[in-house]
């Protein structure tokens, strides 16, 4: 595979397209020249910091994105702190990384809950715009970490996922080989929270092309803002979680985005019926399902969704073939490869995969395994491979529970529930363990309670009795987490009220 360097290519685009619009944030445009003027101001400060890890407060402003670029160009590691996260979570991240300095763009971005010894620096005060700090060839130590993203942990303590420049460049080369027909005139969406790894490719990849990045902040109703940008700005590339597309579904008859070249569904299992309905809105777009755990650098498999004959399991679209440079295995509970069509856990290996969790050797040992001389990351996702070599996604291992001794796949109940309604609706099953070892299944549905009896009658006709929900809860609006996914933990807390 061709050696590629994402950061060098961003600098190349800046040199070649200085007057092109790099970012559009809250209806304000910033050219590559204007963005890199800010980057030039921040870089000397970052380079002079004795520590490698620099914190950045997540704000929907150009200063935040310039800070990310400055840290990467200075060969340091950035860690995003979200101002809306609990103080205790941010303090845990600060303490575990040993960061001493945090950059922010606006006064509203300062994080009052950080330890007193942390220096919070406003990038508005860092200006050195008349000096070019990018002269000469930018050398990068590829073994250094580009960023660390903290994901939720089973124990309640965030897990740090360090992604090195080597990981990032391996991803970049493989992603580039997917053959996107994109260039400096394209307009691409960045709607993900910066604490979520899909924001990395949504931000950085367009900048390697000289293209424009349109961001979506947190202050507005996100799905309506995405709708507005897709139509008003004639976006050509949009990546979003299916949950957000679900929120847009009542407006499908009104949405018309003929300029859209690509619709990427990502971050959670995609529903085949929902995607099929959206095709009329984007008649010229190619639909692609991209899958990948944070530990394998954003995405590692791709499935180009055909207009007809989409491969699926319980309505969940297939995740396709691995990227170039990624090896995959489907393993049974004894860690033996399964046969074609059989279900097992997906393992992935390759240069995109992290070396291990941040300062957590025990957790790292739990998720890595050796097979035929290669080290694989165990994703926790249940999959199978069909005769064409496509990986069929079948849900999470931890979305399986035992009820009355039977193994129950929660996604099957959700799938059947969605099939009952003429239009797509959200359906999520939350298991609640009982003191006697049993398990109650609570079904949350995005519709009105008057459907309860007919829904239960329908489910009785299609599911065995042990798979029937103990209770059905009706919600007008589902809680979403910062990645745009349905927040299953928030639904679990509703059961305790």
GROMACS .gro file of C-alpha atoms in nm, residues 165-494:
model
  330
  165UNK     CA    1   0.011   0.856   1.369
  166UNK     CA    2   0.096   0.517   1.221
  167UNK     CA    3  -0.259   0.399   1.297
  168UNK     CA    4  -0.407   0.718   1.152
  169UNK     CA    5  -0.202   0.705   0.833
  170UNK     CA    6  -0.284   0.335   0.781
  171UNK     CA    7  -0.650   0.426   0.810
  172UNK     CA    8  -0.606   0.723   0.575
  173UNK     CA    9  -0.442   0.511   0.305
  174UNK     CA   10  -0.709   0.240   0.329
  175UNK     CA   11  -0.993   0.495   0.338
  176UNK     CA   12  -0.850   0.667   0.031
  177UNK     CA   13  -0.849   0.334  -0.153
  178UNK     CA   14  -1.226   0.310  -0.124
  179UNK     CA   15  -1.224   0.525  -0.437
  180UNK     CA   16  -1.420   0.831  -0.333
  181UNK     CA   17  -1.485   1.066  -0.625
  182UNK     CA   18  -1.421   1.379  -0.420
  183UNK     CA   19  -1.212   1.691  -0.462
  184UNK     CA   20  -1.163   2.058  -0.370
  185UNK     CA   21  -1.517   2.162  -0.474
  186UNK     CA   22  -1.693   1.917  -0.243
  187UNK     CA   23  -1.894   2.016   0.064
  188UNK     CA   24  -1.875   1.765   0.347
  189UNK     CA   25  -2.059   1.736   0.678
  190UNK     CA   26  -1.901   1.716   1.025
  191UNK     CA   27  -2.188   1.657   1.269
  192UNK     CA   28  -2.017   1.441   1.532
  193UNK     CA   29  -1.903   1.543   1.878
  194UNK     CA   30  -1.525   1.580   1.892
  195UNK     CA   31  -1.514   1.321   2.169
  196UNK     CA   32  -1.630   1.063   1.911
  197UNK     CA   33  -1.375   0.924   1.666
  198UNK     CA   34  -1.584   0.965   1.348
  199UNK     CA   35  -1.530   1.340   1.400
  200UNK     CA   36  -1.161   1.281   1.317
  201UNK     CA   37  -1.223   1.163   0.961
  202UNK     CA   38  -1.516   1.403   0.917
  203UNK     CA   39  -1.279   1.691   0.999
  204UNK     CA   40  -0.941   1.587   0.861
  205UNK     CA   41  -1.020   1.396   0.541
  206UNK     CA   42  -1.194   1.688   0.364
  207UNK     CA   43  -0.893   1.907   0.449
  208UNK     CA   44  -0.661   1.672   0.258
  209UNK     CA   45  -0.867   1.745  -0.055
  210UNK     CA   46  -0.902   2.121  -0.029
  211UNK     CA   47  -1.274   2.061   0.030
  212UNK     CA   48  -1.511   2.241   0.270
  213UNK     CA   49  -1.619   2.112   0.613
  214UNK     CA   50  -1.966   2.213   0.737
  215UNK     CA   51  -2.000   2.166   1.112
  216UNK     CA   52  -2.306   2.119   1.331
  217UNK     CA   53  -2.290   2.249   1.686
  218UNK     CA   54  -2.472   2.127   1.993
  219UNK     CA   55  -2.682   2.436   2.056
  220UNK     CA   56  -2.935   2.362   1.782
  221UNK     CA   57  -3.166   2.071   1.716
  222UNK     CA   58  -2.900   1.863   1.543
  223UNK     CA   59  -3.112   1.665   1.301
  224UNK     CA   60  -3.293   1.976   1.177
  225UNK     CA   61  -2.962   2.156   1.129
  226UNK     CA   62  -2.832   1.862   0.925
  227UNK     CA   63  -3.150   1.879   0.715
  228UNK     CA   64  -3.097   2.251   0.653
  229UNK     CA   65  -2.732   2.211   0.557
  230UNK     CA   66  -2.797   1.920   0.324
  231UNK     CA   67  -3.053   2.121   0.129
  232UNK     CA   68  -2.940   2.484   0.160
  233UNK     CA   69  -2.567   2.421   0.115
  234UNK     CA   70  -2.610   2.133  -0.129
  235UNK     CA   71  -2.374   1.906   0.061
  236UNK     CA   72  -2.207   1.634  -0.146
  237UNK     CA   73  -2.085   1.402   0.133
  238UNK     CA   74  -2.278   1.326   0.451
  239UNK     CA   75  -2.194   1.077   0.725
  240UNK     CA   76  -2.450   1.026   1.000
  241UNK     CA   77  -2.574   0.765   1.247
  242UNK     CA   78  -2.899   0.590   1.152
  243UNK     CA   79  -3.060   0.734   1.467
  244UNK     CA   80  -3.037   1.082   1.317
  245UNK     CA   81  -3.179   0.961   0.987
  246UNK     CA   82  -3.463   0.812   1.188
  247UNK     CA   83  -3.543   1.156   1.331
  248UNK     CA   84  -3.552   1.294   0.976
  249UNK     CA   85  -3.787   1.023   0.852
  250UNK     CA   86  -4.109   1.228   0.902
  251UNK     CA   87  -3.964   1.479   0.653
  252UNK     CA   88  -3.858   1.234   0.383
  253UNK     CA   89  -4.138   1.351   0.153
  254UNK     CA   90  -3.998   1.704   0.171
  255UNK     CA   91  -3.624   1.632   0.153
  256UNK     CA   92  -3.463   1.649  -0.191
  257UNK     CA   93  -3.083   1.648  -0.212
  258UNK     CA   94  -2.987   1.565  -0.573
  259UNK     CA   95  -2.631   1.703  -0.528
  260UNK     CA   96  -2.549   1.447  -0.258
  261UNK     CA   97  -2.284   1.205  -0.390
  262UNK     CA   98  -2.241   0.985  -0.083
  263UNK     CA   99  -2.449   0.901   0.220
  264UNK     CA  100  -2.243   0.722   0.484
  265UNK     CA  101  -2.426   0.545   0.763
  266UNK     CA  102  -2.205   0.476   1.060
  267UNK     CA  103  -2.167   0.452   1.439
  268UNK     CA  104  -2.446   0.199   1.491
  269UNK     CA  105  -2.635  -0.075   1.310
  270UNK     CA  106  -2.814   0.062   1.004
  271UNK     CA  107  -3.176  -0.029   0.927
  272UNK     CA  108  -3.232  -0.151   0.571
  273UNK     CA  109  -3.593  -0.032   0.541
  274UNK     CA  110  -3.506   0.317   0.661
  275UNK     CA  111  -3.224   0.351   0.407
  276UNK     CA  112  -3.447   0.227   0.127
  277UNK     CA  113  -3.707   0.494   0.202
  278UNK     CA  114  -3.441   0.767   0.200
  279UNK     CA  115  -3.321   0.678  -0.152
  280UNK     CA  116  -3.594   0.888  -0.311
  281UNK     CA  117  -3.455   1.191  -0.124
  282UNK     CA  118  -3.102   1.142  -0.260
  283UNK     CA  119  -3.148   0.994  -0.608
  284UNK     CA  120  -2.784   1.042  -0.715
  285UNK     CA  121  -2.609   0.930  -0.396
  286UNK     CA  122  -2.418   0.613  -0.331
  287UNK     CA  123  -2.505   0.464   0.008
  288UNK     CA  124  -2.219   0.310   0.208
  289UNK     CA  125  -2.224   0.141   0.549
  290UNK     CA  126  -1.892   0.194   0.729
  291UNK     CA  127  -1.807  -0.007   1.039
  292UNK     CA  128  -1.524   0.008   1.287
  293UNK     CA  129  -1.447   0.013   1.658
  294UNK     CA  130  -1.255   0.311   1.798
  295UNK     CA  131  -0.971   0.070   1.879
  296UNK     CA  132  -0.920   0.001   1.505
  297UNK     CA  133  -0.908   0.371   1.405
  298UNK     CA  134  -1.253   0.488   1.304
  299UNK     CA  135  -1.355   0.245   1.023
  300UNK     CA  136  -1.217  -0.090   0.911
  301UNK     CA  137  -1.488  -0.244   0.688
  302UNK     CA  138  -1.716  -0.108   0.415
  303UNK     CA  139  -2.037  -0.225   0.248
  304UNK     CA  140  -2.163  -0.043  -0.058
  305UNK     CA  141  -2.538  -0.073  -0.018
  306UNK     CA  142  -2.707  -0.174  -0.346
  307UNK     CA  143  -3.039  -0.010  -0.438
  308UNK     CA  144  -3.200  -0.353  -0.426
  309UNK     CA  145  -3.105  -0.680  -0.261
  310UNK     CA  146  -2.931  -0.529   0.042
  311UNK     CA  147  -2.771  -0.791   0.265
  312UNK     CA  148  -2.902  -0.778   0.620
  313UNK     CA  149  -2.975  -0.965   0.939
  314UNK     CA  150  -3.282  -0.873   1.140
  315UNK     CA  151  -3.293  -0.549   0.942
  316UNK     CA  152  -2.930  -0.462   1.024
  317UNK     CA  153  -2.729  -0.392   0.710
  318UNK     CA  154  -2.416  -0.596   0.638
  319UNK     CA  155  -2.078  -0.436   0.711
  320UNK     CA  156  -1.911  -0.580   0.402
  321UNK     CA  157  -1.542  -0.638   0.335
  322UNK     CA  158  -1.241  -0.536   0.543
  323UNK     CA  159  -1.027  -0.239   0.440
  324UNK     CA  160  -0.698  -0.300   0.264
  325UNK     CA  161  -0.447  -0.396   0.533
  326UNK     CA  162  -0.712  -0.528   0.773
  327UNK     CA  163  -0.740  -0.900   0.849
  328UNK     CA  164  -1.060  -1.035   1.003
  329UNK     CA  165  -1.163  -1.357   1.174
  330UNK     CA  166  -1.500  -1.479   1.299
  331UNK     CA  167  -1.433  -1.685   1.612
  332UNK     CA  168  -1.652  -1.908   1.825
  333UNK     CA  169  -1.650  -1.910   2.207
  334UNK     CA  170  -1.355  -2.154   2.203
  335UNK     CA  171  -1.160  -1.909   1.982
  336UNK     CA  172  -1.182  -2.136   1.677
  337UNK     CA  173  -1.276  -1.989   1.336
  338UNK     CA  174  -1.638  -2.060   1.243
  339UNK     CA  175  -1.762  -2.194   0.912
  340UNK     CA  176  -1.924  -1.977   0.644
  341UNK     CA  177  -2.266  -1.864   0.762
  342UNK     CA  178  -2.199  -1.945   1.128
  343UNK     CA  179  -2.208  -1.677   1.395
  344UNK     CA  180  -1.910  -1.576   1.605
  345UNK     CA  181  -1.718  -1.277   1.738
  346UNK     CA  182  -1.542  -1.050   1.490
  347UNK     CA  183  -1.167  -1.013   1.542
  348UNK     CA  184  -0.961  -0.756   1.350
  349UNK     CA  185  -0.588  -0.714   1.295
  350UNK     CA  186  -0.368  -0.469   1.107
  351UNK     CA  187  -0.177  -0.142   1.126
  352UNK     CA  188  -0.495   0.049   1.213
  353UNK     CA  189  -0.539  -0.135   1.544
  354UNK     CA  190  -0.421   0.040   1.860
  355UNK     CA  191  -0.134  -0.102   2.064
  356UNK     CA  192  -0.344  -0.115   2.381
  357UNK     CA  193  -0.561   0.091   2.612
  358UNK     CA  194  -0.406   0.391   2.780
  359UNK     CA  195  -0.235   0.279   3.101
  360UNK     CA  196  -0.453  -0.029   3.135
  361UNK     CA  197  -0.255  -0.346   3.065
  362UNK     CA  198  -0.517  -0.570   3.223
  363UNK     CA  199  -0.799  -0.445   3.001
  364UNK     CA  200  -0.568  -0.464   2.698
  365UNK     CA  201  -0.490  -0.829   2.770
  366UNK     CA  202  -0.863  -0.902   2.780
  367UNK     CA  203  -0.931  -0.767   2.431
  368UNK     CA  204  -0.626  -0.895   2.240
  369UNK     CA  205  -0.556  -1.250   2.130
  370UNK     CA  206  -0.297  -1.427   1.917
  371UNK     CA  207  -0.390  -1.648   1.622
  372UNK     CA  208  -0.147  -1.791   1.367
  373UNK     CA  209   0.124  -1.549   1.477
  374UNK     CA  210  -0.090  -1.236   1.447
  375UNK     CA  211  -0.240  -1.021   1.719
  376UNK     CA  212  -0.613  -0.954   1.688
  377UNK     CA  213  -0.846  -0.713   1.864
  378UNK     CA  214  -1.167  -0.881   1.981
  379UNK     CA  215  -1.445  -0.638   1.888
  380UNK     CA  216  -1.731  -0.786   2.091
  381UNK     CA  217  -1.947  -0.775   1.776
  382UNK     CA  218  -2.128  -1.085   1.657
  383UNK     CA  219  -2.094  -1.150   1.286
  384UNK     CA  220  -2.094  -1.416   1.018
  385UNK     CA  221  -1.945  -1.435   0.669
  386UNK     CA  222  -2.163  -1.517   0.370
  387UNK     CA  223  -2.048  -1.712   0.060
  388UNK     CA  224  -1.951  -1.383  -0.112
  389UNK     CA  225  -1.712  -1.295   0.169
  390UNK     CA  226  -1.932  -1.015   0.306
  391UNK     CA  227  -1.939  -0.977   0.682
  392UNK     CA  228  -2.295  -0.986   0.814
  393UNK     CA  229  -2.345  -0.790   1.135
  394UNK     CA  230  -2.560  -0.970   1.395
  395UNK     CA  231  -2.543  -0.745   1.701
  396UNK     CA  232  -2.327  -0.704   2.009
  397UNK     CA  233  -2.224  -0.986   2.237
  398UNK     CA  234  -2.346  -0.775   2.525
  399UNK     CA  235  -2.684  -0.729   2.352
  400UNK     CA  236  -2.742  -1.099   2.405
  401UNK     CA  237  -2.906  -1.213   2.726
  402UNK     CA  238  -3.042  -1.535   2.865
  403UNK     CA  239  -3.410  -1.556   2.951
  404UNK     CA  240  -3.539  -1.877   3.109
  405UNK     CA  241  -3.220  -2.044   2.987
  406UNK     CA  242  -3.271  -1.935   2.628
  407UNK     CA  243  -3.020  -1.708   2.453
  408UNK     CA  244  -3.204  -1.399   2.329
  409UNK     CA  245  -3.072  -1.153   2.073
  410UNK     CA  246  -3.222  -0.817   2.160
  411UNK     CA  247  -3.190  -0.687   1.805
  412UNK     CA  248  -3.439  -0.950   1.688
  413UNK     CA  249  -3.710  -0.813   1.918
  414UNK     CA  250  -3.627  -0.459   1.802
  415UNK     CA  251  -3.643  -0.569   1.440
  416UNK     CA  252  -3.984  -0.733   1.479
  417UNK     CA  253  -4.117  -0.428   1.663
  418UNK     CA  254  -4.006  -0.196   1.382
  419UNK     CA  255  -4.171  -0.426   1.127
  420UNK     CA  256  -4.507  -0.381   1.301
  421UNK     CA  257  -4.527  -0.009   1.226
  422UNK     CA  258  -4.601   0.118   0.871
  423UNK     CA  259  -4.344   0.396   0.915
  424UNK     CA  260  -4.008   0.362   1.085
  425UNK     CA  261  -4.007   0.412   1.457
  426UNK     CA  262  -3.737   0.373   1.719
  427UNK     CA  263  -3.746   0.050   1.914
  428UNK     CA  264  -3.491  -0.041   2.181
  429UNK     CA  265  -3.491  -0.336   2.419
  430UNK     CA  266  -3.324  -0.283   2.756
  431UNK     CA  267  -3.261  -0.592   2.970
  432UNK     CA  268  -3.301  -0.558   3.344
  433UNK     CA  269  -3.147  -0.829   3.560
  434UNK     CA  270  -3.347  -0.952   3.857
  435UNK     CA  271  -3.215  -1.053   4.197
  436UNK     CA  272  -3.311  -1.418   4.137
  437UNK     CA  273  -3.095  -1.431   3.825
  438UNK     CA  274  -3.381  -1.380   3.583
  439UNK     CA  275  -3.399  -1.109   3.321
  440UNK     CA  276  -3.682  -0.872   3.231
  441UNK     CA  277  -3.700  -0.728   2.880
  442UNK     CA  278  -3.819  -0.369   2.863
  443UNK     CA  279  -3.919  -0.247   2.518
  444UNK     CA  280  -3.905   0.128   2.447
  445UNK     CA  281  -4.102   0.241   2.143
  446UNK     CA  282  -4.125   0.582   1.980
  447UNK     CA  283  -4.501   0.596   1.934
  448UNK     CA  284  -4.825   0.639   2.130
  449UNK     CA  285  -4.957   0.401   2.399
  450UNK     CA  286  -5.282   0.320   2.214
  451UNK     CA  287  -5.080   0.074   2.001
  452UNK     CA  288  -4.984  -0.137   2.302
  453UNK     CA  289  -5.230  -0.427   2.272
  454UNK     CA  290  -5.205  -0.467   1.895
  455UNK     CA  291  -4.826  -0.452   1.916
  456UNK     CA  292  -4.813  -0.722   2.185
  457UNK     CA  293  -5.052  -0.939   1.983
  458UNK     CA  294  -4.826  -0.899   1.677
  459UNK     CA  295  -4.513  -0.986   1.875
  460UNK     CA  296  -4.682  -1.299   2.016
  461UNK     CA  297  -4.740  -1.410   1.658
  462UNK     CA  298  -4.376  -1.369   1.559
  463UNK     CA  299  -4.166  -1.435   1.870
  464UNK     CA  300  -4.144  -1.723   2.117
  465UNK     CA  301  -4.295  -1.648   2.455
  466UNK     CA  302  -3.959  -1.610   2.629
  467UNK     CA  303  -3.869  -1.326   2.391
  468UNK     CA  304  -4.180  -1.121   2.463
  469UNK     CA  305  -4.110  -0.793   2.646
  470UNK     CA  306  -4.204  -0.780   3.011
  471UNK     CA  307  -4.315  -0.419   2.970
  472UNK     CA  308  -4.358  -0.174   2.684
  473UNK     CA  309  -4.270   0.192   2.738
  474UNK     CA  310  -4.373   0.465   2.493
  475UNK     CA  311  -4.152   0.769   2.442
  476UNK     CA  312  -4.217   1.076   2.230
  477UNK     CA  313  -3.843   1.140   2.207
  478UNK     CA  314  -3.549   0.906   2.264
  479UNK     CA  315  -3.241   1.032   2.450
  480UNK     CA  316  -2.927   1.055   2.235
  481UNK     CA  317  -2.566   1.049   2.347
  482UNK     CA  318  -2.301   1.287   2.214
  483UNK     CA  319  -2.228   1.055   1.921
  484UNK     CA  320  -2.584   1.085   1.797
  485UNK     CA  321  -2.671   0.728   1.898
  486UNK     CA  322  -2.969   0.630   2.110
  487UNK     CA  323  -2.846   0.642   2.470
  488UNK     CA  324  -2.924   0.295   2.604
  489UNK     CA  325  -2.777   0.378   2.944
  490UNK     CA  326  -3.019   0.670   2.978
  491UNK     CA  327  -3.307   0.435   2.898
  492UNK     CA  328  -3.183   0.198   3.167
  493UNK     CA  329  -3.197   0.476   3.425
  494UNK     CA  330  -3.563   0.534   3.337
   0.00000   0.00000   0.00000
